[in-house]
């Protein structure tokens, strides 16, 4: 997240003037996948990669936005009918519209932004973009919106302007992240607790399959609909309220697909709580075991893995890696791996060689550093 790079491009494209610079991070999620929209628990942390934007009022009623990475310029107004066609610009437009719907008064502004969250890797580059603009516009226009509502603004942007019925986790982690801490978030009550995460003797590393996924696909939304059908059948608000026994009692009445989706979510809710207990005890072997269980559930029950992800997960197990699983929505992206220090180098070398031999390309490797959430960058 290079502030000077963003500033140099902003100056170039907007007549030499400068504005205010803001940044928000992407996130990892140690465990708790596809539980957020089911009212369950998640366990994310902000990372040291994100989106950085410079913003300055322009005295008009138009937004003039430049994507540094795409080398693309878009201009749009604030009315619903002004929605831009360009996908990246719809995130900024959506944030503006959701602020306006809540009574916020916005004026035109110039902006340029850049990001170093890998696209399609499951680290939520979209939430980083939404959170950057929600946080920045709230500050610049003195709107007085609290961070919980800023997270909901980002979520509503995904729902209403980008076609993804996501939960609240990604935006929450991007806004509330704290260096050296993971956050257990109850996605129904939005109660949260920070857990110090400094695993001595272990490293977190992501292996990116370089398979791009598109969460707006019908597959993601279909799984959410399966969960909602099961919860409704049991007269529950969310699947997080359903016990394994209750789910088993209606197995004959629902489709196998709906049952498997619900079974995964019910099990995953408990795994998050088990991991929190293990971390308090410094028991990283149990943390790793639960990560492997999550991967199996996402692959066999929720069916959001893919051949490349399953290959890397199996390789991690062969190499003695403590924990490994698909991270994010699935359908591609990364595995997240908890690796003992002494196994790190041989694991990465083996993963590269074996993955290239099977798929003809190298996986990308991202070491994870847990960082701070959305903030203004001081001059």
PDB file of C-alpha atoms in Angstrom, residues 172-307:
ATOM      1  CA  UNK A 172     -15.951  -5.816   9.556  1.00  0.00           C
ATOM      2  CA  UNK A 173     -12.386  -7.172   9.527  1.00  0.00           C
ATOM      3  CA  UNK A 174     -11.245  -4.427   7.180  1.00  0.00           C
ATOM      4  CA  UNK A 175     -12.620  -1.705   9.453  1.00  0.00           C
ATOM      5  CA  UNK A 176     -11.984  -3.200  12.908  1.00  0.00           C
ATOM      6  CA  UNK A 177      -8.655  -4.967  12.315  1.00  0.00           C
ATOM      7  CA  UNK A 178      -5.909  -4.610  14.929  1.00  0.00           C
ATOM      8  CA  UNK A 179      -2.254  -5.449  14.449  1.00  0.00           C
ATOM      9  CA  UNK A 180      -1.272  -8.726  16.113  1.00  0.00           C
ATOM     10  CA  UNK A 181      -4.875  -9.752  16.823  1.00  0.00           C
ATOM     11  CA  UNK A 182      -7.576 -11.907  15.299  1.00  0.00           C
ATOM     12  CA  UNK A 183     -11.225 -11.069  15.922  1.00  0.00           C
ATOM     13  CA  UNK A 184     -13.956 -13.503  16.904  1.00  0.00           C
ATOM     14  CA  UNK A 185     -17.112 -11.942  15.555  1.00  0.00           C
ATOM     15  CA  UNK A 186     -20.630 -13.093  16.300  1.00  0.00           C
ATOM     16  CA  UNK A 187     -22.238 -12.235  12.977  1.00  0.00           C
ATOM     17  CA  UNK A 188     -25.746 -12.070  14.451  1.00  0.00           C
ATOM     18  CA  UNK A 189     -25.184  -9.808  17.449  1.00  0.00           C
ATOM     19  CA  UNK A 190     -21.988  -8.180  16.075  1.00  0.00           C
ATOM     20  CA  UNK A 191     -20.377  -8.745  19.450  1.00  0.00           C
ATOM     21  CA  UNK A 192     -16.671  -9.218  18.998  1.00  0.00           C
ATOM     22  CA  UNK A 193     -13.547 -10.051  20.951  1.00  0.00           C
ATOM     23  CA  UNK A 194      -9.881  -9.624  20.057  1.00  0.00           C
ATOM     24  CA  UNK A 195      -7.569 -12.615  20.494  1.00  0.00           C
ATOM     25  CA  UNK A 196      -3.802 -11.970  20.440  1.00  0.00           C
ATOM     26  CA  UNK A 197      -2.311 -14.012  17.614  1.00  0.00           C
ATOM     27  CA  UNK A 198       1.439 -14.464  17.798  1.00  0.00           C
ATOM     28  CA  UNK A 199       2.073 -18.151  17.225  1.00  0.00           C
ATOM     29  CA  UNK A 200       5.665 -18.663  18.346  1.00  0.00           C
ATOM     30  CA  UNK A 201       7.321 -21.344  16.243  1.00  0.00           C
ATOM     31  CA  UNK A 202       4.663 -21.212  13.505  1.00  0.00           C
ATOM     32  CA  UNK A 203       4.026 -19.127  10.399  1.00  0.00           C
ATOM     33  CA  UNK A 204       0.851 -18.399   8.449  1.00  0.00           C
ATOM     34  CA  UNK A 205       1.258 -18.573   4.700  1.00  0.00           C
ATOM     35  CA  UNK A 206      -1.214 -18.469   1.821  1.00  0.00           C
ATOM     36  CA  UNK A 207      -0.735 -20.532  -1.322  1.00  0.00           C
ATOM     37  CA  UNK A 208      -2.646 -19.027  -4.226  1.00  0.00           C
ATOM     38  CA  UNK A 209      -3.851 -21.529  -6.809  1.00  0.00           C
ATOM     39  CA  UNK A 210      -3.995 -18.702  -9.374  1.00  0.00           C
ATOM     40  CA  UNK A 211      -7.481 -19.988 -10.190  1.00  0.00           C
ATOM     41  CA  UNK A 212      -9.752 -16.950 -10.340  1.00  0.00           C
ATOM     42  CA  UNK A 213     -13.182 -17.259  -8.799  1.00  0.00           C
ATOM     43  CA  UNK A 214     -16.196 -15.010  -9.173  1.00  0.00           C
ATOM     44  CA  UNK A 215     -18.323 -14.836  -6.037  1.00  0.00           C
ATOM     45  CA  UNK A 216     -21.216 -13.294  -7.938  1.00  0.00           C
ATOM     46  CA  UNK A 217     -21.632 -16.692  -9.592  1.00  0.00           C
ATOM     47  CA  UNK A 218     -24.866 -18.563  -9.106  1.00  0.00           C
ATOM     48  CA  UNK A 219     -22.977 -21.238  -7.134  1.00  0.00           C
ATOM     49  CA  UNK A 220     -22.229 -18.958  -4.179  1.00  0.00           C
ATOM     50  CA  UNK A 221     -25.759 -17.592  -3.946  1.00  0.00           C
ATOM     51  CA  UNK A 222     -27.250 -21.091  -4.383  1.00  0.00           C
ATOM     52  CA  UNK A 223     -25.482 -22.299  -1.253  1.00  0.00           C
ATOM     53  CA  UNK A 224     -26.788 -19.387   0.739  1.00  0.00           C
ATOM     54  CA  UNK A 225     -30.292 -20.206  -0.471  1.00  0.00           C
ATOM     55  CA  UNK A 226     -29.837 -23.835   0.651  1.00  0.00           C
ATOM     56  CA  UNK A 227     -28.948 -22.639   4.143  1.00  0.00           C
ATOM     57  CA  UNK A 228     -31.907 -20.287   4.264  1.00  0.00           C
ATOM     58  CA  UNK A 229     -34.320 -23.065   3.208  1.00  0.00           C
ATOM     59  CA  UNK A 230     -33.130 -25.358   5.993  1.00  0.00           C
ATOM     60  CA  UNK A 231     -33.296 -22.619   8.637  1.00  0.00           C
ATOM     61  CA  UNK A 232     -36.818 -21.749   7.506  1.00  0.00           C
ATOM     62  CA  UNK A 233     -37.885 -25.400   7.611  1.00  0.00           C
ATOM     63  CA  UNK A 234     -36.766 -25.525  11.270  1.00  0.00           C
ATOM     64  CA  UNK A 235     -38.341 -22.143  12.100  1.00  0.00           C
ATOM     65  CA  UNK A 236     -34.892 -20.766  12.937  1.00  0.00           C
ATOM     66  CA  UNK A 237     -33.707 -17.276  12.080  1.00  0.00           C
ATOM     67  CA  UNK A 238     -30.255 -18.590  11.164  1.00  0.00           C
ATOM     68  CA  UNK A 239     -28.558 -21.962  10.863  1.00  0.00           C
ATOM     69  CA  UNK A 240     -26.383 -20.993  13.843  1.00  0.00           C
ATOM     70  CA  UNK A 241     -29.434 -21.756  16.010  1.00  0.00           C
ATOM     71  CA  UNK A 242     -29.772 -25.300  14.653  1.00  0.00           C
ATOM     72  CA  UNK A 243     -28.309 -28.296  16.529  1.00  0.00           C
ATOM     73  CA  UNK A 244     -26.966 -31.423  14.795  1.00  0.00           C
ATOM     74  CA  UNK A 245     -29.916 -33.375  16.255  1.00  0.00           C
ATOM     75  CA  UNK A 246     -32.487 -30.938  14.850  1.00  0.00           C
ATOM     76  CA  UNK A 247     -30.865 -31.094  11.443  1.00  0.00           C
ATOM     77  CA  UNK A 248     -30.832 -34.882  11.446  1.00  0.00           C
ATOM     78  CA  UNK A 249     -34.549 -34.937  12.335  1.00  0.00           C
ATOM     79  CA  UNK A 250     -35.521 -33.334   9.012  1.00  0.00           C
ATOM     80  CA  UNK A 251     -33.037 -35.166   6.781  1.00  0.00           C
ATOM     81  CA  UNK A 252     -35.792 -37.154   4.977  1.00  0.00           C
ATOM     82  CA  UNK A 253     -37.712 -33.955   4.221  1.00  0.00           C
ATOM     83  CA  UNK A 254     -35.006 -31.909   2.504  1.00  0.00           C
ATOM     84  CA  UNK A 255     -32.761 -32.435  -0.484  1.00  0.00           C
ATOM     85  CA  UNK A 256     -29.360 -34.106   0.008  1.00  0.00           C
ATOM     86  CA  UNK A 257     -27.705 -30.899  -1.214  1.00  0.00           C
ATOM     87  CA  UNK A 258     -29.515 -28.752   1.355  1.00  0.00           C
ATOM     88  CA  UNK A 259     -28.719 -31.233   4.120  1.00  0.00           C
ATOM     89  CA  UNK A 260     -25.008 -31.296   3.307  1.00  0.00           C
ATOM     90  CA  UNK A 261     -24.746 -27.513   3.155  1.00  0.00           C
ATOM     91  CA  UNK A 262     -26.479 -27.193   6.509  1.00  0.00           C
ATOM     92  CA  UNK A 263     -24.399 -29.973   8.072  1.00  0.00           C
ATOM     93  CA  UNK A 264     -21.204 -28.166   7.111  1.00  0.00           C
ATOM     94  CA  UNK A 265     -22.386 -24.845   8.604  1.00  0.00           C
ATOM     95  CA  UNK A 266     -23.591 -26.397  11.860  1.00  0.00           C
ATOM     96  CA  UNK A 267     -20.243 -28.175  12.290  1.00  0.00           C
ATOM     97  CA  UNK A 268     -18.228 -25.091  11.340  1.00  0.00           C
ATOM     98  CA  UNK A 269     -19.920 -22.950  13.977  1.00  0.00           C
ATOM     99  CA  UNK A 270     -18.573 -25.262  16.663  1.00  0.00           C
ATOM    100  CA  UNK A 271     -15.122 -25.437  15.087  1.00  0.00           C
ATOM    101  CA  UNK A 272     -14.680 -21.665  15.442  1.00  0.00           C
ATOM    102  CA  UNK A 273     -15.426 -21.871  19.162  1.00  0.00           C
ATOM    103  CA  UNK A 274     -13.078 -24.847  19.530  1.00  0.00           C
ATOM    104  CA  UNK A 275     -10.258 -22.910  17.837  1.00  0.00           C
ATOM    105  CA  UNK A 276     -10.766 -19.933  20.150  1.00  0.00           C
ATOM    106  CA  UNK A 277     -10.478 -22.221  23.171  1.00  0.00           C
ATOM    107  CA  UNK A 278      -7.347 -23.826  21.703  1.00  0.00           C
ATOM    108  CA  UNK A 279      -5.697 -20.465  21.071  1.00  0.00           C
ATOM    109  CA  UNK A 280      -6.247 -19.399  24.665  1.00  0.00           C
ATOM    110  CA  UNK A 281      -4.355 -22.553  25.689  1.00  0.00           C
ATOM    111  CA  UNK A 282      -1.662 -22.082  23.029  1.00  0.00           C
ATOM    112  CA  UNK A 283      -2.744 -25.398  21.504  1.00  0.00           C
ATOM    113  CA  UNK A 284      -1.889 -24.898  17.842  1.00  0.00           C
ATOM    114  CA  UNK A 285      -2.107 -28.607  17.050  1.00  0.00           C
ATOM    115  CA  UNK A 286      -5.857 -28.489  17.720  1.00  0.00           C
ATOM    116  CA  UNK A 287      -6.126 -25.280  15.679  1.00  0.00           C
ATOM    117  CA  UNK A 288      -4.513 -27.094  12.765  1.00  0.00           C
ATOM    118  CA  UNK A 289      -6.718 -30.162  13.137  1.00  0.00           C
ATOM    119  CA  UNK A 290      -9.831 -27.978  12.957  1.00  0.00           C
ATOM    120  CA  UNK A 291      -8.486 -26.269   9.824  1.00  0.00           C
ATOM    121  CA  UNK A 292      -8.183 -29.637   8.091  1.00  0.00           C
ATOM    122  CA  UNK A 293     -11.721 -30.528   9.199  1.00  0.00           C
ATOM    123  CA  UNK A 294     -12.996 -27.270   7.692  1.00  0.00           C
ATOM    124  CA  UNK A 295     -11.334 -28.021   4.377  1.00  0.00           C
ATOM    125  CA  UNK A 296     -12.895 -31.478   4.247  1.00  0.00           C
ATOM    126  CA  UNK A 297     -16.327 -29.987   4.940  1.00  0.00           C
ATOM    127  CA  UNK A 298     -15.949 -27.267   2.330  1.00  0.00           C
ATOM    128  CA  UNK A 299     -14.779 -29.802  -0.247  1.00  0.00           C
ATOM    129  CA  UNK A 300     -17.101 -32.755   0.441  1.00  0.00           C
ATOM    130  CA  UNK A 301     -20.228 -31.155   1.964  1.00  0.00           C
ATOM    131  CA  UNK A 302     -20.385 -27.518   0.850  1.00  0.00           C
ATOM    132  CA  UNK A 303     -18.662 -28.345  -2.450  1.00  0.00           C
ATOM    133  CA  UNK A 304     -16.876 -25.025  -2.904  1.00  0.00           C
ATOM    134  CA  UNK A 305     -13.372 -26.380  -3.342  1.00  0.00           C
ATOM    135  CA  UNK A 306     -11.695 -27.335  -6.619  1.00  0.00           C
ATOM    136  CA  UNK A 307      -9.020 -29.747  -7.820  1.00  0.00           C
TER     137      UNK A 307
END
